[in-house]
Amino acid sequence: MRILVLFGLVAVASADVTRFDGEQVLRLKPVYDEHVTLIKDLAQSIEMDFWSPESAELVTVDMDVDIRVPALYQDMVHTMLLRSNIKHEVLIDDLQAAVEEQADNEASPRTHSYTKYNNWDKVHSWIASISSSNPSLISRQVIGRTYEGRPMTLLKLGKKSGSAKPAIFMDCGIHAREWISPAFCQWFVKEALSTYGKDSQMTSLLDQMDVYVLPVFNIDGYDYTHKSNRMWRKTRSRRSGSSCVGADPNRNWNAGWCTIGASSNPCSDTFCGYKPESEIEVKNVADFIRRNKSAIKAYITIHSYSQLLLFPYSYTYDLAAHHSELLKIAQGASAALRRLYGTRYTSGPGAATIYPAAGGSDDWAYDLGVKYSFTFELRDTGRYGFLLPESQIKPTCEETMLAVKYIAAYVQKNLY
């Protein structure tokens, strides 16, 4: 089944802002190998946006497959699904309406808010103000610039000390459209500063350790999702001779690079880049972690969606050397998270728990020697997907805080 498509993903662009009128997000449930083949054939025929898993190549039997379907092809796709007896449901009936409703129909405040999805300009201003708010507990440094020249400012939380302290590194917003992720990094910084001296665990953590927080990793992409295309995922790098923009910054690390679950096609959403660390943002972070390898004891990266707490490996089905310990920590952190609102997380190694994917930051950090390396996939499980309403920012951040604090407390007690 092959259909010639001249338009690519048909989202109507007007005034440089991509609209998604009439587009739907469907959940497909393939139960036979033939279903998997049909989905992969369909992806070859029309350009669909895979929300979960992240590309057609990763589709297997008995997994939920969430795809964004252009309005132009909806009738054809629905007909094919019915003829093939592939079970499916509509998760989002009108994507444009969902994009507009994500802000909960309230006017966005002019200033930064912890319960809103702040654009990059607001986050940038917030970084400057928060880092000067309490010099004894927080400082900032620029670890490099993005492809488009924006400063990548890293926040360092921790009581000032005359000697080097062990540290945790946490980043948010590797994938541009996962807006709940940067919202959590901002929330974490607020909570750390406001509860220091009151919450015994946070006080102990910041007295004895430093926590590095990169509020937005993929700044260029994040800015682009606010100004031009809400569904953009990759970086915004360009290469002469190619019309394709960007690479997947979580397939660009030197960890089984581009061997599985990643694409060598520059137009793909899971493009691994032209070489490991080809994306300057990845190189900047990798360089910083390498320079501070002796101090960094844990690496935490925040993504969405699916409600998962993953650890290495994703580029191989082999178990990590510290598998049992990492599983115990992930299960404990998931239990801590669940106690607040009953939100259920699944934990395990990436490849076996969801699907194999090479070139990820958590695998890279672990192979570098950062033993406690974890990836969070925050709310939800697909009802809203990347368009989690702002009304869920607070509960999502509150519960995730409990899991991150659980991991941090464990690391603090088990330094190596």
CSV table of C-alpha atoms in Angstrom, one decimal:
chain,number,residue,atom,x,y,z
A,1,MET,CA,0.0,0.0,0.0
A,2,ARG,CA,1.8,3.0,-1.2
A,3,ILE,CA,0.4,6.5,-1.7
A,4,LEU,CA,2.4,9.3,-3.2
A,5,VAL,CA,2.4,12.3,-0.9
A,6,LEU,CA,3.5,15.7,-2.0
A,7,PHE,CA,2.6,17.6,1.0
A,8,GLY,CA,4.5,15.9,3.9
A,9,LEU,CA,2.7,16.2,7.2
A,10,VAL,CA,-0.2,18.4,6.3
A,11,ALA,CA,-0.5,20.9,9.0
A,12,VAL,CA,-1.6,24.3,7.7
A,13,ALA,CA,1.0,27.0,8.3
A,14,SER,CA,-0.3,30.5,8.5
A,15,ALA,CA,1.9,33.4,9.6
A,16,ASP,CA,4.6,30.9,10.3
A,17,VAL,CA,2.5,29.2,13.0
A,18,THR,CA,1.7,25.6,12.3
A,19,ARG,CA,-2.0,24.8,12.9
A,20,PHE,CA,-3.4,21.3,13.4
A,21,ASP,CA,-7.1,21.8,12.4
A,22,GLY,CA,-8.9,18.6,12.0
A,23,GLU,CA,-5.9,16.4,12.9
A,24,GLN,CA,-6.5,13.5,15.3
A,25,VAL,CA,-4.3,11.5,17.6
A,26,LEU,CA,-5.3,7.8,17.4
A,27,ARG,CA,-4.3,4.8,19.6
A,28,LEU,CA,-3.8,1.6,17.6
A,29,LYS,CA,-3.6,-1.8,19.2
A,30,PRO,CA,-1.8,-4.2,16.9
A,31,VAL,CA,-2.3,-7.8,18.0
A,32,TYR,CA,-0.9,-9.7,14.9
A,33,ASP,CA,2.3,-9.4,12.9
A,34,GLU,CA,0.2,-8.4,9.9
A,35,HIS,CA,-1.1,-5.4,11.9
A,36,VAL,CA,2.5,-4.3,12.7
A,37,THR,CA,3.4,-4.6,9.0
A,38,LEU,CA,0.3,-2.5,8.0
A,39,ILE,CA,1.2,0.2,10.4
A,40,LYS,CA,4.8,0.3,9.2
A,41,ASP,CA,3.6,0.4,5.5
A,42,LEU,CA,1.2,3.2,6.4
A,43,ALA,CA,4.1,5.2,7.9
A,44,GLN,CA,6.0,4.7,4.6
A,45,SER,CA,3.0,5.9,2.6
A,46,ILE,CA,2.0,9.0,4.5
A,47,GLU,CA,4.1,11.1,6.9
A,48,MET,CA,2.6,10.4,10.3
A,49,ASP,CA,3.8,11.8,13.7
A,50,PHE,CA,4.5,8.9,16.1
A,51,TRP,CA,3.9,10.0,19.7
A,52,SER,CA,4.5,6.6,21.2
A,53,PRO,CA,6.6,4.7,20.4
A,54,GLU,CA,8.7,7.4,18.7
A,55,SER,CA,9.0,5.8,15.3
A,56,ALA,CA,7.3,3.2,13.1
A,57,GLU,CA,10.4,0.9,13.4
A,58,LEU,CA,9.7,0.5,17.1
A,59,VAL,CA,6.1,-0.8,16.7
A,60,THR,CA,5.6,-4.4,17.9
A,61,VAL,CA,2.7,-6.6,18.6
A,62,ASP,CA,0.6,-5.9,21.8
A,63,MET,CA,1.9,-2.3,22.3
A,64,ASP,CA,-0.2,0.8,22.3
A,65,VAL,CA,0.7,2.9,19.2
A,66,ASP,CA,-0.2,6.6,19.4
A,67,ILE,CA,-0.1,8.5,16.1
A,68,ARG,CA,-1.0,11.9,14.9
A,69,VAL,CA,-2.9,11.7,11.6
A,70,PRO,CA,-3.1,14.7,9.2
A,71,ALA,CA,-6.7,15.7,8.5
A,72,LEU,CA,-6.3,15.0,4.8
A,73,TYR,CA,-5.7,11.2,5.4
A,74,GLN,CA,-8.1,10.5,8.2
A,75,ASP,CA,-10.8,8.8,6.1
A,76,MET,CA,-8.2,6.7,4.4
A,77,VAL,CA,-6.5,5.7,7.7
A,78,HIS,CA,-9.8,4.9,9.4
A,79,THR,CA,-10.9,2.8,6.4
A,80,MET,CA,-7.6,0.9,6.5
A,81,LEU,CA,-7.9,0.2,10.2
A,82,LEU,CA,-11.4,-1.1,9.9
A,83,ARG,CA,-10.6,-3.3,7.0
A,84,SER,CA,-7.6,-4.7,8.8
A,85,ASN,CA,-9.5,-5.2,12.1
A,86,ILE,CA,-6.9,-3.2,14.0
A,87,LYS,CA,-8.4,-2.1,17.2
A,88,HIS,CA,-8.2,1.7,17.6
A,89,GLU,CA,-9.6,4.6,19.5
A,90,VAL,CA,-9.5,8.4,19.2
A,91,LEU,CA,-7.4,10.0,22.0
A,92,ILE,CA,-7.6,13.5,20.7
A,93,ASP,CA,-10.4,14.3,18.2
A,94,ASP,CA,-9.2,17.8,17.2
A,95,LEU,CA,-5.6,18.5,17.9
A,96,GLN,CA,-5.8,22.2,17.2
A,97,ALA,CA,-8.5,22.6,19.8
A,98,ALA,CA,-6.4,20.5,22.3
A,99,VAL,CA,-3.4,22.8,21.6
A,100,GLU,CA,-5.6,25.8,22.4
A,101,GLU,CA,-7.1,24.2,25.5
A,102,GLN,CA,-3.8,23.2,27.0
A,103,ALA,CA,-3.6,26.7,28.6
A,104,ASP,CA,-6.9,25.9,30.3
A,105,ASN,CA,-8.5,28.9,28.5
A,106,GLU,CA,-6.9,31.4,30.8
A,107,ALA,CA,-4.8,34.3,29.5
A,108,SER,CA,-1.1,33.6,30.0
A,109,PRO,CA,0.4,35.8,32.6
A,110,ARG,CA,3.0,38.3,31.6
A,111,THR,CA,5.4,37.1,34.3
A,112,HIS,CA,6.8,33.7,35.1
A,113,SER,CA,4.4,31.2,36.8
A,114,TYR,CA,5.2,27.8,38.2
A,115,THR,CA,1.8,26.5,37.2
A,116,LYS,CA,2.0,27.7,33.6
A,117,TYR,CA,4.0,26.6,30.6
A,118,ASN,CA,6.5,29.5,30.4
A,119,ASN,CA,8.0,30.4,27.1
A,120,TRP,CA,11.8,30.6,26.8
A,121,ASP,CA,11.9,34.3,27.3
A,122,LYS,CA,10.2,33.9,30.7
A,123,VAL,CA,12.3,31.0,31.7
A,124,HIS,CA,15.5,32.9,30.7
A,125,SER,CA,14.4,35.9,32.9
A,126,TRP,CA,13.5,33.5,35.7
A,127,ILE,CA,16.9,31.9,35.6
A,128,ALA,CA,18.5,35.3,36.0
A,129,SER,CA,16.3,36.3,38.9
A,130,ILE,CA,16.2,33.0,40.8
A,131,SER,CA,20.0,32.6,40.6
A,132,SER,CA,20.5,36.0,42.3
A,133,SER,CA,17.8,35.4,44.9
A,134,ASN,CA,19.9,33.4,47.3
A,135,PRO,CA,23.6,33.5,46.6
A,136,SER,CA,24.4,31.2,49.5
A,137,LEU,CA,22.3,28.4,47.9
A,138,ILE,CA,22.2,28.9,44.2
A,139,SER,CA,24.6,30.0,41.4
A,140,ARG,CA,24.6,29.8,37.6
A,141,GLN,CA,27.1,29.2,34.9
A,142,VAL,CA,26.8,29.2,31.1
A,143,ILE,CA,28.1,25.8,29.8
A,144,GLY,CA,27.9,26.8,26.1
A,145,ARG,CA,25.5,28.1,23.5
A,146,THR,CA,22.8,26.4,21.4
A,147,TYR,CA,23.0,26.1,17.6
A,148,GLU,CA,21.0,29.4,17.4
A,149,GLY,CA,23.2,31.1,19.9
A,150,ARG,CA,21.2,31.0,23.1
A,151,PRO,CA,23.1,30.6,26.4
A,152,MET,CA,22.7,27.2,28.1
A,153,THR,CA,22.7,28.3,31.7
A,154,LEU,CA,23.2,25.6,34.4
A,155,LEU,CA,21.9,26.2,37.9
A,156,LYS,CA,23.9,24.8,40.8
A,157,LEU,CA,21.9,24.3,44.0
A,158,GLY,CA,23.7,23.6,47.3
A,159,LYS,CA,25.2,25.2,50.4
A,160,LYS,CA,28.4,26.9,49.5
A,161,SER,CA,31.4,24.8,50.6
A,162,GLY,CA,35.2,25.2,50.6
A,163,SER,CA,35.7,21.7,49.3
A,164,ALA,CA,34.2,19.9,46.3
A,165,LYS,CA,30.9,18.1,47.0
A,166,PRO,CA,29.3,15.1,45.4
A,167,ALA,CA,26.6,16.1,42.9
A,168,ILE,CA,23.5,15.1,41.1
A,169,PHE,CA,22.9,16.4,37.5
A,170,MET,CA,19.3,16.8,36.3
A,171,ASP,CA,18.1,18.1,32.9
A,172,CYS,CA,14.7,18.9,31.5
A,173,GLY,CA,13.4,19.5,28.0
A,174,ILE,CA,15.7,17.4,25.8
A,175,HIS,CA,12.6,16.9,23.5
A,176,ALA,CA,11.1,20.3,22.6
A,177,ARG,CA,7.4,19.4,22.7
A,178,GLU,CA,7.5,17.8,26.2
A,179,TRP,CA,6.5,20.9,28.0
A,180,ILE,CA,5.8,19.3,31.4
A,181,SER,CA,9.5,18.5,31.6
A,182,PRO,CA,10.9,22.0,31.9
A,183,ALA,CA,8.0,22.9,34.1
A,184,PHE,CA,9.3,20.3,36.6
A,185,CYS,CA,12.9,21.6,36.6
A,186,GLN,CA,11.5,25.0,37.5
A,187,TRP,CA,9.3,23.6,40.2
A,188,PHE,CA,12.3,21.6,41.6
A,189,VAL,CA,14.4,24.7,41.9
A,190,LYS,CA,11.6,26.6,43.6
A,191,GLU,CA,11.0,23.8,46.1
A,192,ALA,CA,14.6,23.3,46.9
A,193,LEU,CA,15.1,26.9,47.7
A,194,SER,CA,11.8,27.4,49.6
A,195,THR,CA,12.1,24.3,51.7
A,196,TYR,CA,15.8,24.5,52.6
A,197,GLY,CA,16.0,25.0,56.4
A,198,LYS,CA,12.4,23.7,56.9
A,199,ASP,CA,12.4,20.2,55.2
A,200,SER,CA,15.1,18.1,56.9
A,201,GLN,CA,15.7,15.9,53.8
A,202,MET,CA,16.2,18.9,51.4
A,203,THR,CA,18.4,20.7,53.9
A,204,SER,CA,20.6,17.7,54.4
A,205,LEU,CA,20.8,17.1,50.6
A,206,LEU,CA,21.9,20.7,49.8
A,207,ASP,CA,24.2,20.8,52.8
A,208,GLN,CA,26.0,17.6,51.7
A,209,MET,CA,25.6,17.6,47.9
A,210,ASP,CA,25.2,19.9,45.0
A,211,VAL,CA,22.3,19.5,42.5
A,212,TYR,CA,23.0,20.8,39.0
A,213,VAL,CA,19.8,21.7,37.1
A,214,LEU,CA,19.6,22.4,33.4
A,215,PRO,CA,16.1,23.9,33.1
A,216,VAL,CA,15.8,23.6,29.3
A,217,PHE,CA,18.2,21.4,27.4
A,218,ASN,CA,16.9,21.9,23.9
A,219,ILE,CA,16.2,25.6,24.1
A,220,ASP,CA,16.0,26.3,20.3
A,221,GLY,CA,13.5,23.5,19.9
A,222,TYR,CA,11.5,24.6,22.9
A,223,ASP,CA,11.3,28.2,21.7
A,224,TYR,CA,10.2,26.9,18.3
A,225,THR,CA,7.3,25.0,19.9
A,226,HIS,CA,6.1,28.1,21.5
A,227,LYS,CA,6.4,30.3,18.4
A,228,SER,CA,6.0,28.1,15.4
A,229,ASN,CA,5.2,24.4,15.7
A,230,ARG,CA,3.8,23.0,19.0
A,231,MET,CA,4.7,19.5,17.9
A,232,TRP,CA,8.4,20.0,17.1
A,233,ARG,CA,10.7,17.5,18.9
A,234,LYS,CA,14.3,17.8,17.7
A,235,THR,CA,17.0,20.5,17.8
A,236,ARG,CA,17.1,23.2,15.2
A,237,SER,CA,20.5,22.6,13.7
A,238,ARG,CA,21.0,22.9,9.9
A,239,ARG,CA,23.4,21.4,7.5
A,240,SER,CA,24.2,22.7,4.0
A,241,GLY,CA,22.8,20.5,1.3
A,242,SER,CA,19.9,19.3,3.4
A,243,SER,CA,16.5,20.8,3.8
A,244,CYS,CA,15.9,18.7,7.0
A,245,VAL,CA,16.2,20.5,10.3
A,246,GLY,CA,17.6,19.2,13.6
A,247,ALA,CA,18.4,15.9,15.2
A,248,ASP,CA,17.0,14.0,18.1
A,249,PRO,CA,19.1,15.0,21.0
A,250,ASN,CA,18.3,11.8,22.9
A,251,ARG,CA,19.7,9.7,20.1
A,252,ASN,CA,22.8,11.7,19.7
A,253,TRP,CA,24.9,10.4,22.6
A,254,ASN,CA,27.8,8.0,22.2
A,255,ALA,CA,26.0,5.0,23.7
A,256,GLY,CA,25.4,2.3,21.0
A,257,TRP,CA,25.0,5.3,18.8
A,258,CYS,CA,22.5,4.8,15.9
A,259,THR,CA,22.5,1.0,16.2
A,260,ILE,CA,18.9,0.5,17.1
A,261,GLY,CA,15.7,2.5,17.7
A,262,ALA,CA,17.2,5.6,15.9
A,263,SER,CA,17.1,6.8,12.3
A,264,SER,CA,19.9,7.8,10.0
A,265,ASN,CA,17.4,9.8,7.9
A,266,PRO,CA,17.9,13.5,8.7
A,267,CYS,CA,14.2,14.2,8.2
A,268,SER,CA,13.2,11.6,10.8
A,269,ASP,CA,12.1,12.6,14.3
A,270,THR,CA,14.5,10.1,15.7
A,271,PHE,CA,17.5,11.1,13.5
A,272,CYS,CA,20.6,10.2,15.4
A,273,GLY,CA,22.7,13.1,14.0
A,274,TYR,CA,25.6,13.0,11.7
A,275,LYS,CA,27.9,11.7,14.4
A,276,PRO,CA,27.8,11.3,18.2
A,277,GLU,CA,27.5,14.7,19.8
A,278,SER,CA,27.0,16.4,16.4
A,279,GLU,CA,24.4,18.5,18.2
A,280,ILE,CA,26.1,21.3,20.1
A,281,GLU,CA,23.6,21.1,23.0
A,282,VAL,CA,24.5,17.5,23.5
A,283,LYS,CA,28.2,18.2,23.3
A,284,ASN,CA,28.0,21.1,25.8
A,285,VAL,CA,26.3,18.9,28.4
A,286,ALA,CA,28.5,15.9,27.7
A,287,ASP,CA,31.6,18.1,28.1
A,288,PHE,CA,30.4,19.4,31.4
A,289,ILE,CA,29.6,16.0,32.8
A,290,ARG,CA,32.9,14.6,31.6
A,291,ARG,CA,34.8,17.5,33.3
A,292,ASN,CA,32.9,16.9,36.5
A,293,LYS,CA,32.8,13.1,36.3
A,294,SER,CA,34.4,12.5,39.7
A,295,ALA,CA,31.8,14.6,41.5
A,296,ILE,CA,28.6,13.6,39.6
A,297,LYS,CA,27.1,10.5,41.3
A,298,ALA,CA,23.6,10.6,39.7
A,299,TYR,CA,22.1,11.6,36.4
A,300,ILE,CA,18.3,12.3,36.1
A,301,THR,CA,16.7,13.3,32.8
A,302,ILE,CA,13.0,14.3,32.7
A,303,HIS,CA,10.8,13.5,29.7
A,304,SER,CA,7.1,12.9,28.9
A,305,TYR,CA,4.8,11.0,28.5
A,306,SER,CA,3.9,7.4,29.7
A,307,GLN,CA,4.5,7.4,33.5
A,308,LEU,CA,7.7,5.4,33.5
A,309,LEU,CA,10.9,5.4,35.5
A,310,LEU,CA,13.6,3.9,33.4
A,311,PHE,CA,17.3,3.1,33.8
A,312,PRO,CA,20.0,1.6,31.6
A,313,TYR,CA,20.0,0.0,29.2
A,314,SER,CA,18.1,1.2,26.2
A,315,TYR,CA,20.6,0.4,23.5
A,316,THR,CA,20.8,-3.2,24.4
A,317,TYR,CA,18.7,-5.8,26.2
A,318,ASP,CA,21.7,-6.7,28.4
A,319,LEU,CA,21.2,-5.9,32.0
A,320,ALA,CA,23.3,-3.2,33.6
A,321,ALA,CA,25.9,-4.3,36.1
A,322,HIS,CA,23.9,-2.6,38.9
A,323,HIS,CA,20.5,-3.8,37.6
A,324,SER,CA,19.1,-5.1,40.9
A,325,GLU,CA,20.1,-1.9,42.8
A,326,LEU,CA,18.7,0.4,40.1
A,327,LEU,CA,15.5,-1.6,39.9
A,328,LYS,CA,15.1,-1.4,43.7
A,329,ILE,CA,15.6,2.4,43.7
A,330,ALA,CA,13.2,2.9,40.7
A,331,GLN,CA,10.5,0.8,42.4
A,332,GLY,CA,11.0,2.7,45.7
A,333,ALA,CA,10.8,6.1,43.9
A,334,SER,CA,7.7,5.0,42.0
A,335,ALA,CA,6.0,3.9,45.3
A,336,ALA,CA,6.9,7.3,46.9
A,337,LEU,CA,5.4,9.1,43.9
A,338,ARG,CA,2.2,7.0,43.9
A,339,ARG,CA,1.5,7.8,47.6
A,340,LEU,CA,0.4,11.4,46.8
A,341,TYR,CA,-2.2,11.1,44.1
A,342,GLY,CA,-2.2,7.3,43.3
A,343,THR,CA,-0.4,7.9,39.9
A,344,ARG,CA,1.1,4.6,38.8
A,345,TYR,CA,4.5,4.4,37.2
A,346,THR,CA,6.1,1.4,35.6
A,347,SER,CA,9.9,1.0,36.2
A,348,GLY,CA,12.6,-1.1,34.6
A,349,PRO,CA,15.4,-1.0,32.0
A,350,GLY,CA,14.5,1.0,28.9
A,351,ALA,CA,14.9,-1.6,26.2
A,352,ALA,CA,12.9,-4.3,28.0
A,353,THR,CA,10.3,-2.0,29.6
A,354,ILE,CA,9.3,0.0,26.5
A,355,TYR,CA,11.5,-0.5,23.4
A,356,PRO,CA,15.2,-0.4,22.4
A,357,ALA,CA,16.7,3.0,21.6
A,358,ALA,CA,20.3,3.8,21.1
A,359,GLY,CA,22.1,7.1,21.8
A,360,GLY,CA,20.3,8.1,24.9
A,361,SER,CA,21.7,10.3,27.6
A,362,ASP,CA,21.0,8.0,30.6
A,363,ASP,CA,22.9,5.1,28.9
A,364,TRP,CA,25.8,7.4,28.1
A,365,ALA,CA,26.0,8.7,31.6
A,366,TYR,CA,25.9,5.2,33.1
A,367,ASP,CA,28.6,4.0,30.7
A,368,LEU,CA,30.7,7.0,31.7
A,369,GLY,CA,30.6,5.8,35.3
A,370,VAL,CA,27.6,7.6,36.7
A,371,LYS,CA,26.0,4.6,38.5
A,372,TYR,CA,22.6,6.2,39.4
A,373,SER,CA,21.2,7.1,36.0
A,374,PHE,CA,17.4,7.5,35.5
A,375,THR,CA,14.9,8.7,32.9
A,376,PHE,CA,11.5,9.9,34.0
A,377,GLU,CA,8.6,9.8,31.6
A,378,LEU,CA,6.0,12.0,33.3
A,379,ARG,CA,2.2,12.2,33.0
A,380,ASP,CA,0.1,11.1,31.4
A,381,THR,CA,-0.5,7.7,29.6
A,382,GLY,CA,-1.9,9.2,26.5
A,383,ARG,CA,-5.2,11.0,27.2
A,384,TYR,CA,-3.5,14.3,26.6
A,385,GLY,CA,0.0,13.1,25.7
A,386,PHE,CA,2.3,16.0,25.0
A,387,LEU,CA,-0.6,18.4,25.6
A,388,LEU,CA,-1.0,17.8,29.4
A,389,PRO,CA,-3.3,20.7,30.7
A,390,GLU,CA,-1.7,23.3,32.9
A,391,SER,CA,-4.1,22.3,35.6
A,392,GLN,CA,-1.9,19.1,35.9
A,393,ILE,CA,1.4,20.9,36.3
A,394,LYS,CA,1.1,21.3,40.1
A,395,PRO,CA,0.1,17.7,40.9
A,396,THR,CA,2.6,16.3,38.4
A,397,CYS,CA,5.4,18.3,39.9
A,398,GLU,CA,4.4,17.6,43.5
A,399,GLU,CA,4.4,13.8,43.0
A,400,THR,CA,7.6,13.8,40.8
A,401,MET,CA,9.3,15.8,43.5
A,402,LEU,CA,8.8,12.8,45.9
A,403,ALA,CA,10.4,10.4,43.5
A,404,VAL,CA,13.4,12.6,42.8
A,405,LYS,CA,13.9,13.2,46.5
A,406,TYR,CA,13.7,9.5,47.1
A,407,ILE,CA,16.5,8.9,44.5
A,408,ALA,CA,18.5,11.8,45.9
A,409,ALA,CA,18.3,10.5,49.5
A,410,TYR,CA,19.4,7.0,48.4
A,411,VAL,CA,22.4,8.5,46.4
A,412,GLN,CA,23.3,10.6,49.4
A,413,LYS,CA,23.4,7.5,51.6
A,414,ASN,CA,25.2,5.4,49.1
A,415,LEU,CA,28.0,7.5,47.7
A,416,TYR,CA,30.8,5.8,45.8
